[in-house]
Amino acid sequence: MKFIKPTALIFSLITSFSCLTIGALAQNKPTEPANISENIEKLDGNAIIKRLADQHNSYNKNLSNNNFPKEEYIINRKNLTLISFNGLDYYVKNNKVIAIQGLNLSDNVLNQITDKLVVLDSIQFNLCECSNAERFNPNADFQKIRNIERKFMLTLKMLSSTVRDIATIAKKENPSLTVETSIAKMRLPNIDHTTAKTSTQSLVSLSK
């Protein structure tokens, strides 16, 4: 019977331990899309929200001009895109949040986050579209346009507060678990209900 030399035995044990450690770390690594490449489009979501708000503020100061704001989606992206909101990087593809960098989130929670952000994104796009359509009406109702524009600005504020709330939650201890347990408490946006309030509240505040 052959005996393994002490040096060889120690080397074998170290190698096995290293493999097990690497495997464990790999399992605990925050999930990210497997097909991320260096060419992925990267966007500043907060800057997009501000730009859209500035465009509509300028438009609302003089409804008689022809400088219509362009309809633009924020979240709705067909190709894999990284959108940063308040320091969190959201991986978006086919109008869906598929991961948030640094967080281990279940598909269920990612779907809930998608629902909240996509609802607001779709609303702001449609409101801009409706506002521009009314402007082309020969008998344009400027009061109607003002109401639409007020809802548009409110939608942007709700979107901004939602991503800010998620970023705040993600900064707490055990961020992945905290996000998992907190997202379910955030109600789906309801613009018509919120416009009846005197001030805009965050979705987390509305859920309390």
mmCIF file with all atom_site columns, C-alpha atoms in Angstrom:
data_model
loop_
_atom_site.group_PDB
_atom_site.id
_atom_site.type_symbol
_atom_site.label_atom_id
_atom_site.label_alt_id
_atom_site.label_comp_id
_atom_site.label_asym_id
_atom_site.label_entity_id
_atom_site.label_seq_id
_atom_site.pdbx_PDB_ins_code
_atom_site.Cartn_x
_atom_site.Cartn_y
_atom_site.Cartn_z
_atom_site.occupancy
_atom_site.B_iso_or_equiv
_atom_site.pdbx_formal_charge
_atom_site.auth_seq_id
_atom_site.auth_comp_id
_atom_site.auth_asym_id
_atom_site.auth_atom_id
_atom_site.pdbx_PDB_model_num
ATOM 1   C CA . MET A 1 1   ? 0.000   0.000  0.000   1.00 0.00 ? 1   MET A CA 1
ATOM 2   C CA . LYS A 1 2   ? 1.389   3.373  -1.014  1.00 0.00 ? 2   LYS A CA 1
ATOM 3   C CA . PHE A 1 3   ? 1.389   6.315  1.400   1.00 0.00 ? 3   PHE A CA 1
ATOM 4   C CA . ILE A 1 4   ? 0.899   9.911  0.281   1.00 0.00 ? 4   ILE A CA 1
ATOM 5   C CA . LYS A 1 5   ? 3.804   12.148 1.208   1.00 0.00 ? 5   LYS A CA 1
ATOM 6   C CA . PRO A 1 6   ? 2.953   14.816 3.822   1.00 0.00 ? 6   PRO A CA 1
ATOM 7   C CA . THR A 1 7   ? 3.763   17.649 1.406   1.00 0.00 ? 7   THR A CA 1
ATOM 8   C CA . ALA A 1 8   ? 1.499   16.219 -1.280  1.00 0.00 ? 8   ALA A CA 1
ATOM 9   C CA . LEU A 1 9   ? -1.272  15.637 1.248   1.00 0.00 ? 9   LEU A CA 1
ATOM 10  C CA . ILE A 1 10  ? -1.131  19.234 2.512   1.00 0.00 ? 10  ILE A CA 1
ATOM 11  C CA . PHE A 1 11  ? -1.163  20.578 -1.049  1.00 0.00 ? 11  PHE A CA 1
ATOM 12  C CA . SER A 1 12  ? -4.170  18.395 -1.861  1.00 0.00 ? 12  SER A CA 1
ATOM 13  C CA . LEU A 1 13  ? -6.093  19.625 1.188   1.00 0.00 ? 13  LEU A CA 1
ATOM 14  C CA . ILE A 1 14  ? -5.316  23.287 0.443   1.00 0.00 ? 14  ILE A CA 1
ATOM 15  C CA . THR A 1 15  ? -6.436  22.878 -3.167  1.00 0.00 ? 15  THR A CA 1
ATOM 16  C CA . SER A 1 16  ? -9.691  21.203 -2.125  1.00 0.00 ? 16  SER A CA 1
ATOM 17  C CA . PHE A 1 17  ? -10.394 23.869 0.502   1.00 0.00 ? 17  PHE A CA 1
ATOM 18  C CA . SER A 1 18  ? -9.720  26.645 -2.024  1.00 0.00 ? 18  SER A CA 1
ATOM 19  C CA . CYS A 1 19  ? -12.143 25.129 -4.520  1.00 0.00 ? 19  CYS A CA 1
ATOM 20  C CA . LEU A 1 20  ? -14.848 24.838 -1.879  1.00 0.00 ? 20  LEU A CA 1
ATOM 21  C CA . THR A 1 21  ? -14.297 28.443 -0.769  1.00 0.00 ? 21  THR A CA 1
ATOM 22  C CA . ILE A 1 22  ? -14.473 29.772 -4.322  1.00 0.00 ? 22  ILE A CA 1
ATOM 23  C CA . GLY A 1 23  ? -17.643 27.781 -4.890  1.00 0.00 ? 23  GLY A CA 1
ATOM 24  C CA . ALA A 1 24  ? -19.247 29.212 -1.759  1.00 0.00 ? 24  ALA A CA 1
ATOM 25  C CA . LEU A 1 25  ? -18.305 32.762 -2.702  1.00 0.00 ? 25  LEU A CA 1
ATOM 26  C CA . ALA A 1 26  ? -19.714 32.259 -6.163  1.00 0.00 ? 26  ALA A CA 1
ATOM 27  C CA . GLN A 1 27  ? -23.041 31.180 -4.695  1.00 0.00 ? 27  GLN A CA 1
ATOM 28  C CA . ASN A 1 28  ? -23.208 34.286 -2.479  1.00 0.00 ? 28  ASN A CA 1
ATOM 29  C CA . LYS A 1 29  ? -22.161 36.729 -5.187  1.00 0.00 ? 29  LYS A CA 1
ATOM 30  C CA . PRO A 1 30  ? -24.928 39.243 -6.043  1.00 0.00 ? 30  PRO A CA 1
ATOM 31  C CA . THR A 1 31  ? -26.687 38.177 -9.197  1.00 0.00 ? 31  THR A CA 1
ATOM 32  C CA . GLU A 1 32  ? -26.020 40.074 -12.402 1.00 0.00 ? 32  GLU A CA 1
ATOM 33  C CA . PRO A 1 33  ? -27.010 39.333 -16.015 1.00 0.00 ? 33  PRO A CA 1
ATOM 34  C CA . ALA A 1 34  ? -24.737 36.706 -17.526 1.00 0.00 ? 34  ALA A CA 1
ATOM 35  C CA . ASN A 1 35  ? -24.499 38.445 -20.897 1.00 0.00 ? 35  ASN A CA 1
ATOM 36  C CA . ILE A 1 36  ? -23.184 41.817 -19.696 1.00 0.00 ? 36  ILE A CA 1
ATOM 37  C CA . SER A 1 37  ? -20.616 43.233 -22.098 1.00 0.00 ? 37  SER A CA 1
ATOM 38  C CA . GLU A 1 38  ? -18.457 46.328 -22.209 1.00 0.00 ? 38  GLU A CA 1
ATOM 39  C CA . ASN A 1 39  ? -20.734 47.763 -24.917 1.00 0.00 ? 39  ASN A CA 1
ATOM 40  C CA . ILE A 1 40  ? -23.824 47.861 -22.716 1.00 0.00 ? 40  ILE A CA 1
ATOM 41  C CA . GLU A 1 41  ? -25.618 51.217 -22.889 1.00 0.00 ? 41  GLU A CA 1
ATOM 42  C CA . LYS A 1 42  ? -25.356 53.129 -19.617 1.00 0.00 ? 42  LYS A CA 1
ATOM 43  C CA . LEU A 1 43  ? -27.816 55.879 -18.734 1.00 0.00 ? 43  LEU A CA 1
ATOM 44  C CA . ASP A 1 44  ? -28.268 58.308 -15.853 1.00 0.00 ? 44  ASP A CA 1
ATOM 45  C CA . GLY A 1 45  ? -31.923 57.838 -14.942 1.00 0.00 ? 45  GLY A CA 1
ATOM 46  C CA . ASN A 1 46  ? -32.045 60.847 -12.633 1.00 0.00 ? 46  ASN A CA 1
ATOM 47  C CA . ALA A 1 47  ? -30.663 63.053 -15.416 1.00 0.00 ? 47  ALA A CA 1
ATOM 48  C CA . ILE A 1 48  ? -33.343 61.782 -17.825 1.00 0.00 ? 48  ILE A CA 1
ATOM 49  C CA . ILE A 1 49  ? -36.103 62.577 -15.317 1.00 0.00 ? 49  ILE A CA 1
ATOM 50  C CA . LYS A 1 50  ? -34.689 66.079 -14.801 1.00 0.00 ? 50  LYS A CA 1
ATOM 51  C CA . ARG A 1 51  ? -34.363 66.673 -18.534 1.00 0.00 ? 51  ARG A CA 1
ATOM 52  C CA . LEU A 1 52  ? -37.963 65.650 -19.168 1.00 0.00 ? 52  LEU A CA 1
ATOM 53  C CA . ALA A 1 53  ? -39.155 67.844 -16.295 1.00 0.00 ? 53  ALA A CA 1
ATOM 54  C CA . ASP A 1 54  ? -37.170 70.830 -17.626 1.00 0.00 ? 54  ASP A CA 1
ATOM 55  C CA . GLN A 1 55  ? -38.583 70.336 -21.127 1.00 0.00 ? 55  GLN A CA 1
ATOM 56  C CA . HIS A 1 56  ? -42.149 70.284 -19.852 1.00 0.00 ? 56  HIS A CA 1
ATOM 57  C CA . ASN A 1 57  ? -41.600 73.224 -17.498 1.00 0.00 ? 57  ASN A CA 1
ATOM 58  C CA . SER A 1 58  ? -40.372 75.263 -20.449 1.00 0.00 ? 58  SER A CA 1
ATOM 59  C CA . TYR A 1 59  ? -43.309 74.057 -22.544 1.00 0.00 ? 59  TYR A CA 1
ATOM 60  C CA . ASN A 1 60  ? -45.845 74.889 -19.840 1.00 0.00 ? 60  ASN A CA 1
ATOM 61  C CA . LYS A 1 61  ? -44.633 78.489 -19.527 1.00 0.00 ? 61  LYS A CA 1
ATOM 62  C CA . ASN A 1 62  ? -45.964 79.216 -22.998 1.00 0.00 ? 62  ASN A CA 1
ATOM 63  C CA . LEU A 1 63  ? -48.553 76.761 -24.289 1.00 0.00 ? 63  LEU A CA 1
ATOM 64  C CA . SER A 1 64  ? -48.933 78.763 -27.491 1.00 0.00 ? 64  SER A CA 1
ATOM 65  C CA . ASN A 1 65  ? -45.476 77.892 -28.851 1.00 0.00 ? 65  ASN A CA 1
ATOM 66  C CA . ASN A 1 66  ? -44.819 74.913 -31.113 1.00 0.00 ? 66  ASN A CA 1
ATOM 67  C CA . ASN A 1 67  ? -41.862 73.506 -29.198 1.00 0.00 ? 67  ASN A CA 1
ATOM 68  C CA . PHE A 1 68  ? -43.578 70.287 -28.127 1.00 0.00 ? 68  PHE A CA 1
ATOM 69  C CA . PRO A 1 69  ? -41.784 68.009 -25.636 1.00 0.00 ? 69  PRO A CA 1
ATOM 70  C CA . LYS A 1 70  ? -40.843 64.715 -27.242 1.00 0.00 ? 70  LYS A CA 1
ATOM 71  C CA . GLU A 1 71  ? -42.407 61.523 -25.888 1.00 0.00 ? 71  GLU A CA 1
ATOM 72  C CA . GLU A 1 72  ? -39.633 59.448 -24.352 1.00 0.00 ? 72  GLU A CA 1
ATOM 73  C CA . TYR A 1 73  ? -39.546 56.263 -22.302 1.00 0.00 ? 73  TYR A CA 1
ATOM 74  C CA . ILE A 1 74  ? -37.195 56.022 -19.329 1.00 0.00 ? 74  ILE A CA 1
ATOM 75  C CA . ILE A 1 75  ? -37.425 52.347 -18.339 1.00 0.00 ? 75  ILE A CA 1
ATOM 76  C CA . ASN A 1 76  ? -38.757 50.807 -21.540 1.00 0.00 ? 76  ASN A CA 1
ATOM 77  C CA . ARG A 1 77  ? -35.589 49.539 -23.237 1.00 0.00 ? 77  ARG A CA 1
ATOM 78  C CA . LYS A 1 78  ? -35.420 46.642 -25.687 1.00 0.00 ? 78  LYS A CA 1
ATOM 79  C CA . ASN A 1 79  ? -31.676 46.019 -25.450 1.00 0.00 ? 79  ASN A CA 1
ATOM 80  C CA . LEU A 1 80  ? -29.823 45.320 -22.218 1.00 0.00 ? 80  LEU A CA 1
ATOM 81  C CA . THR A 1 81  ? -29.295 48.712 -20.580 1.00 0.00 ? 81  THR A CA 1
ATOM 82  C CA . LEU A 1 82  ? -27.838 49.859 -17.285 1.00 0.00 ? 82  LEU A CA 1
ATOM 83  C CA . ILE A 1 83  ? -29.859 52.729 -15.807 1.00 0.00 ? 83  ILE A CA 1
ATOM 84  C CA . SER A 1 84  ? -28.520 54.387 -12.673 1.00 0.00 ? 84  SER A CA 1
ATOM 85  C CA . PHE A 1 85  ? -30.960 55.869 -10.135 1.00 0.00 ? 85  PHE A CA 1
ATOM 86  C CA . ASN A 1 86  ? -29.630 57.369 -6.888  1.00 0.00 ? 86  ASN A CA 1
ATOM 87  C CA . GLY A 1 87  ? -26.483 55.264 -6.968  1.00 0.00 ? 87  GLY A CA 1
ATOM 88  C CA . LEU A 1 88  ? -28.215 51.961 -7.784  1.00 0.00 ? 88  LEU A CA 1
ATOM 89  C CA . ASP A 1 89  ? -27.595 50.353 -11.165 1.00 0.00 ? 89  ASP A CA 1
ATOM 90  C CA . TYR A 1 90  ? -30.678 48.723 -12.676 1.00 0.00 ? 90  TYR A CA 1
ATOM 91  C CA . TYR A 1 91  ? -30.198 46.235 -15.497 1.00 0.00 ? 91  TYR A CA 1
ATOM 92  C CA . VAL A 1 92  ? -33.165 46.603 -17.835 1.00 0.00 ? 92  VAL A CA 1
ATOM 93  C CA . LYS A 1 93  ? -34.117 44.588 -20.898 1.00 0.00 ? 93  LYS A CA 1
ATOM 94  C CA . ASN A 1 94  ? -37.383 44.252 -22.828 1.00 0.00 ? 94  ASN A CA 1
ATOM 95  C CA . ASN A 1 95  ? -39.099 46.741 -20.507 1.00 0.00 ? 95  ASN A CA 1
ATOM 96  C CA . LYS A 1 96  ? -38.209 44.699 -17.428 1.00 0.00 ? 96  LYS A CA 1
ATOM 97  C CA . VAL A 1 97  ? -35.797 45.109 -14.513 1.00 0.00 ? 97  VAL A CA 1
ATOM 98  C CA . ILE A 1 98  ? -33.769 41.894 -14.644 1.00 0.00 ? 98  ILE A CA 1
ATOM 99  C CA . ALA A 1 99  ? -31.241 42.718 -11.885 1.00 0.00 ? 99  ALA A CA 1
ATOM 100 C CA . ILE A 1 100 ? -29.956 45.435 -9.585  1.00 0.00 ? 100 ILE A CA 1
ATOM 101 C CA . GLN A 1 101 ? -26.190 45.413 -9.243  1.00 0.00 ? 101 GLN A CA 1
ATOM 102 C CA . GLY A 1 102 ? -24.972 44.387 -5.808  1.00 0.00 ? 102 GLY A CA 1
ATOM 103 C CA . LEU A 1 103 ? -28.280 42.899 -4.667  1.00 0.00 ? 103 LEU A CA 1
ATOM 104 C CA . ASN A 1 104 ? -29.514 39.299 -4.607  1.00 0.00 ? 104 ASN A CA 1
ATOM 105 C CA . LEU A 1 105 ? -33.197 39.655 -5.443  1.00 0.00 ? 105 LEU A CA 1
ATOM 106 C CA . SER A 1 106 ? -35.753 37.000 -6.319  1.00 0.00 ? 106 SER A CA 1
ATOM 107 C CA . ASP A 1 107 ? -37.592 37.089 -9.621  1.00 0.00 ? 107 ASP A CA 1
ATOM 108 C CA . ASN A 1 108 ? -40.756 37.918 -7.681  1.00 0.00 ? 108 ASN A CA 1
ATOM 109 C CA . VAL A 1 109 ? -39.254 41.086 -6.183  1.00 0.00 ? 109 VAL A CA 1
ATOM 110 C CA . LEU A 1 110 ? -37.690 42.115 -9.495  1.00 0.00 ? 110 LEU A CA 1
ATOM 111 C CA . ASN A 1 111 ? -41.134 41.721 -11.085 1.00 0.00 ? 111 ASN A CA 1
ATOM 112 C CA . GLN A 1 112 ? -42.674 43.916 -8.374  1.00 0.00 ? 112 GLN A CA 1
ATOM 113 C CA . ILE A 1 113 ? -40.042 46.587 -8.926  1.00 0.00 ? 113 ILE A CA 1
ATOM 114 C CA . THR A 1 114 ? -40.646 46.335 -12.662 1.00 0.00 ? 114 THR A CA 1
ATOM 115 C CA . ASP A 1 115 ? -44.399 46.753 -12.196 1.00 0.00 ? 115 ASP A CA 1
ATOM 116 C CA . LYS A 1 116 ? -43.994 49.936 -10.164 1.00 0.00 ? 116 LYS A CA 1
ATOM 117 C CA . LEU A 1 117 ? -41.435 51.569 -12.445 1.00 0.00 ? 117 LEU A CA 1
ATOM 118 C CA . VAL A 1 118 ? -43.015 50.485 -15.725 1.00 0.00 ? 118 VAL A CA 1
ATOM 119 C CA . VAL A 1 119 ? -46.462 51.748 -14.677 1.00 0.00 ? 119 VAL A CA 1
ATOM 120 C CA . LEU A 1 120 ? -45.056 55.214 -13.988 1.00 0.00 ? 120 LEU A CA 1
ATOM 121 C CA . ASP A 1 121 ? -42.896 55.172 -17.111 1.00 0.00 ? 121 ASP A CA 1
ATOM 122 C CA . SER A 1 122 ? -45.865 54.218 -19.296 1.00 0.00 ? 122 SER A CA 1
ATOM 123 C CA . ILE A 1 123 ? -48.063 56.879 -17.686 1.00 0.00 ? 123 ILE A CA 1
ATOM 124 C CA . GLN A 1 124 ? -45.563 59.702 -18.230 1.00 0.00 ? 124 GLN A CA 1
ATOM 125 C CA . PHE A 1 125 ? -45.087 58.651 -21.875 1.00 0.00 ? 125 PHE A CA 1
ATOM 126 C CA . ASN A 1 126 ? -48.837 58.445 -22.534 1.00 0.00 ? 126 ASN A CA 1
ATOM 127 C CA . LEU A 1 127 ? -49.534 61.773 -20.808 1.00 0.00 ? 127 LEU A CA 1
ATOM 128 C CA . CYS A 1 128 ? -46.924 63.499 -22.950 1.00 0.00 ? 128 CYS A CA 1
ATOM 129 C CA . GLU A 1 129 ? -48.483 61.895 -26.025 1.00 0.00 ? 129 GLU A CA 1
ATOM 130 C CA . CYS A 1 130 ? -51.985 63.038 -24.990 1.00 0.00 ? 130 CYS A CA 1
ATOM 131 C CA . SER A 1 131 ? -50.795 66.567 -24.291 1.00 0.00 ? 131 SER A CA 1
ATOM 132 C CA . ASN A 1 132 ? -49.163 66.863 -27.700 1.00 0.00 ? 132 ASN A CA 1
ATOM 133 C CA . ALA A 1 133 ? -52.226 65.372 -29.416 1.00 0.00 ? 133 ALA A CA 1
ATOM 134 C CA . GLU A 1 134 ? -54.479 67.951 -27.771 1.00 0.00 ? 134 GLU A CA 1
ATOM 135 C CA . ARG A 1 135 ? -52.195 70.715 -28.989 1.00 0.00 ? 135 ARG A CA 1
ATOM 136 C CA . PHE A 1 136 ? -52.816 69.575 -32.579 1.00 0.00 ? 136 PHE A CA 1
ATOM 137 C CA . ASN A 1 137 ? -56.577 69.801 -32.024 1.00 0.00 ? 137 ASN A CA 1
ATOM 138 C CA . PRO A 1 138 ? -57.975 72.847 -33.882 1.00 0.00 ? 138 PRO A CA 1
ATOM 139 C CA . ASN A 1 139 ? -60.133 73.507 -30.823 1.00 0.00 ? 139 ASN A CA 1
ATOM 140 C CA . ALA A 1 140 ? -57.420 72.780 -28.291 1.00 0.00 ? 140 ALA A CA 1
ATOM 141 C CA . ASP A 1 141 ? -58.559 72.994 -24.679 1.00 0.00 ? 141 ASP A CA 1
ATOM 142 C CA . PHE A 1 142 ? -55.647 74.640 -22.900 1.00 0.00 ? 142 PHE A CA 1
ATOM 143 C CA . GLN A 1 143 ? -57.126 73.904 -19.484 1.00 0.00 ? 143 GLN A CA 1
ATOM 144 C CA . LYS A 1 144 ? -57.183 70.223 -20.416 1.00 0.00 ? 144 LYS A CA 1
ATOM 145 C CA . ILE A 1 145 ? -53.552 70.480 -21.507 1.00 0.00 ? 145 ILE A CA 1
ATOM 146 C CA . ARG A 1 146 ? -52.627 72.088 -18.182 1.00 0.00 ? 146 ARG A CA 1
ATOM 147 C CA . ASN A 1 147 ? -54.340 69.258 -16.295 1.00 0.00 ? 147 ASN A CA 1
ATOM 148 C CA . ILE A 1 148 ? -52.513 66.656 -18.369 1.00 0.00 ? 148 ILE A CA 1
ATOM 149 C CA . GLU A 1 149 ? -49.215 68.438 -17.815 1.00 0.00 ? 149 GLU A CA 1
ATOM 150 C CA . ARG A 1 150 ? -49.823 68.607 -14.063 1.00 0.00 ? 150 ARG A CA 1
ATOM 151 C CA . LYS A 1 151 ? -50.344 64.851 -13.985 1.00 0.00 ? 151 LYS A CA 1
ATOM 152 C CA . PHE A 1 152 ? -47.218 64.381 -16.099 1.00 0.00 ? 152 PHE A CA 1
ATOM 153 C CA . MET A 1 153 ? -45.074 66.337 -13.653 1.00 0.00 ? 153 MET A CA 1
ATOM 154 C CA . LEU A 1 154 ? -46.616 64.456 -10.730 1.00 0.00 ? 154 LEU A CA 1
ATOM 155 C CA . THR A 1 155 ? -45.793 61.148 -12.419 1.00 0.00 ? 155 THR A CA 1
ATOM 156 C CA . LEU A 1 156 ? -42.143 62.145 -12.748 1.00 0.00 ? 156 LEU A CA 1
ATOM 157 C CA . LYS A 1 157 ? -42.088 63.101 -9.059  1.00 0.00 ? 157 LYS A CA 1
ATOM 158 C CA . MET A 1 158 ? -43.564 59.724 -8.098  1.00 0.00 ? 158 MET A CA 1
ATOM 159 C CA . LEU A 1 159 ? -41.017 57.895 -10.264 1.00 0.00 ? 159 LEU A CA 1
ATOM 160 C CA . SER A 1 160 ? -38.216 59.910 -8.702  1.00 0.00 ? 160 SER A CA 1
ATOM 161 C CA . SER A 1 161 ? -39.467 59.235 -5.166  1.00 0.00 ? 161 SER A CA 1
ATOM 162 C CA . THR A 1 162 ? -39.883 55.518 -5.883  1.00 0.00 ? 162 THR A CA 1
ATOM 163 C CA . VAL A 1 163 ? -36.285 54.980 -7.032  1.00 0.00 ? 163 VAL A CA 1
ATOM 164 C CA . ARG A 1 164 ? -35.105 57.168 -4.157  1.00 0.00 ? 164 ARG A CA 1
ATOM 165 C CA . ASP A 1 165 ? -37.024 54.993 -1.678  1.00 0.00 ? 165 ASP A CA 1
ATOM 166 C CA . ILE A 1 166 ? -35.527 51.816 -3.146  1.00 0.00 ? 166 ILE A CA 1
ATOM 167 C CA . ALA A 1 167 ? -32.024 53.321 -2.922  1.00 0.00 ? 167 ALA A CA 1
ATOM 168 C CA . THR A 1 168 ? -32.629 54.256 0.729   1.00 0.00 ? 168 THR A CA 1
ATOM 169 C CA . ILE A 1 169 ? -33.800 50.725 1.546   1.00 0.00 ? 169 ILE A CA 1
ATOM 170 C CA . ALA A 1 170 ? -30.756 49.250 -0.210  1.00 0.00 ? 170 ALA A CA 1
ATOM 171 C CA . LYS A 1 171 ? -28.410 51.224 2.059   1.00 0.00 ? 171 LYS A CA 1
ATOM 172 C CA . LYS A 1 172 ? -29.667 49.493 5.200   1.00 0.00 ? 172 LYS A CA 1
ATOM 173 C CA . GLU A 1 173 ? -28.133 46.433 6.862   1.00 0.00 ? 173 GLU A CA 1
ATOM 174 C CA . ASN A 1 174 ? -28.634 43.209 4.887   1.00 0.00 ? 174 ASN A CA 1
ATOM 175 C CA . PRO A 1 175 ? -29.768 45.212 1.827   1.00 0.00 ? 175 PRO A CA 1
ATOM 176 C CA . SER A 1 176 ? -30.936 42.268 -0.282  1.00 0.00 ? 176 SER A CA 1
ATOM 177 C CA . LEU A 1 177 ? -33.161 40.926 2.485   1.00 0.00 ? 177 LEU A CA 1
ATOM 178 C CA . THR A 1 178 ? -34.397 44.414 3.388   1.00 0.00 ? 178 THR A CA 1
ATOM 179 C CA . VAL A 1 179 ? -35.366 45.151 -0.212  1.00 0.00 ? 179 VAL A CA 1
ATOM 180 C CA . GLU A 1 180 ? -37.050 41.741 -0.499  1.00 0.00 ? 180 GLU A CA 1
ATOM 181 C CA . THR A 1 181 ? -39.253 42.418 2.560   1.00 0.00 ? 181 THR A CA 1
ATOM 182 C CA . SER A 1 182 ? -39.904 46.115 1.868   1.00 0.00 ? 182 SER A CA 1
ATOM 183 C CA . ILE A 1 183 ? -40.851 46.167 -1.810  1.00 0.00 ? 183 ILE A CA 1
ATOM 184 C CA . ALA A 1 184 ? -44.056 44.207 -1.218  1.00 0.00 ? 184 ALA A CA 1
ATOM 185 C CA . LYS A 1 185 ? -45.255 47.002 1.099   1.00 0.00 ? 185 LYS A CA 1
ATOM 186 C CA . MET A 1 186 ? -44.988 49.604 -1.627  1.00 0.00 ? 186 MET A CA 1
ATOM 187 C CA . ARG A 1 187 ? -48.314 50.116 -3.349  1.00 0.00 ? 187 ARG A CA 1
ATOM 188 C CA . LEU A 1 188 ? -48.665 50.294 -7.093  1.00 0.00 ? 188 LEU A CA 1
ATOM 189 C CA . PRO A 1 189 ? -48.785 53.926 -8.259  1.00 0.00 ? 189 PRO A CA 1
ATOM 190 C CA . ASN A 1 190 ? -52.200 55.537 -8.640  1.00 0.00 ? 190 ASN A CA 1
ATOM 191 C CA . ILE A 1 191 ? -51.854 58.943 -10.257 1.00 0.00 ? 191 ILE A CA 1
ATOM 192 C CA . ASP A 1 192 ? -55.557 59.813 -10.148 1.00 0.00 ? 192 ASP A CA 1
ATOM 193 C CA . HIS A 1 193 ? -55.699 59.033 -6.416  1.00 0.00 ? 193 HIS A CA 1
ATOM 194 C CA . THR A 1 194 ? -52.537 60.983 -5.691  1.00 0.00 ? 194 THR A CA 1
ATOM 195 C CA . THR A 1 195 ? -53.615 64.123 -7.564  1.00 0.00 ? 195 THR A CA 1
ATOM 196 C CA . ALA A 1 196 ? -56.385 64.503 -5.011  1.00 0.00 ? 196 ALA A CA 1
ATOM 197 C CA . LYS A 1 197 ? -53.755 64.932 -2.291  1.00 0.00 ? 197 LYS A CA 1
ATOM 198 C CA . THR A 1 198 ? -52.312 68.325 -1.484  1.00 0.00 ? 198 THR A CA 1
ATOM 199 C CA . SER A 1 199 ? -48.722 67.132 -1.672  1.00 0.00 ? 199 SER A CA 1
ATOM 200 C CA . THR A 1 200 ? -46.768 64.373 -3.358  1.00 0.00 ? 200 THR A CA 1
ATOM 201 C CA . GLN A 1 201 ? -45.748 61.516 -1.086  1.00 0.00 ? 201 GLN A CA 1
ATOM 202 C CA . SER A 1 202 ? -43.370 58.675 -1.735  1.00 0.00 ? 202 SER A CA 1
ATOM 203 C CA . LEU A 1 203 ? -44.765 55.243 -2.457  1.00 0.00 ? 203 LEU A CA 1
ATOM 204 C CA . VAL A 1 204 ? -43.262 53.926 0.749   1.00 0.00 ? 204 VAL A CA 1
ATOM 205 C CA . SER A 1 205 ? -45.040 56.666 2.720   1.00 0.00 ? 205 SER A CA 1
ATOM 206 C CA . LEU A 1 206 ? -48.302 55.904 0.959   1.00 0.00 ? 206 LEU A CA 1
ATOM 207 C CA . SER A 1 207 ? -48.036 52.259 1.997   1.00 0.00 ? 207 SER A CA 1
ATOM 208 C CA . LYS A 1 208 ? -47.823 52.994 5.717   1.00 0.00 ? 208 LYS A CA 1
#
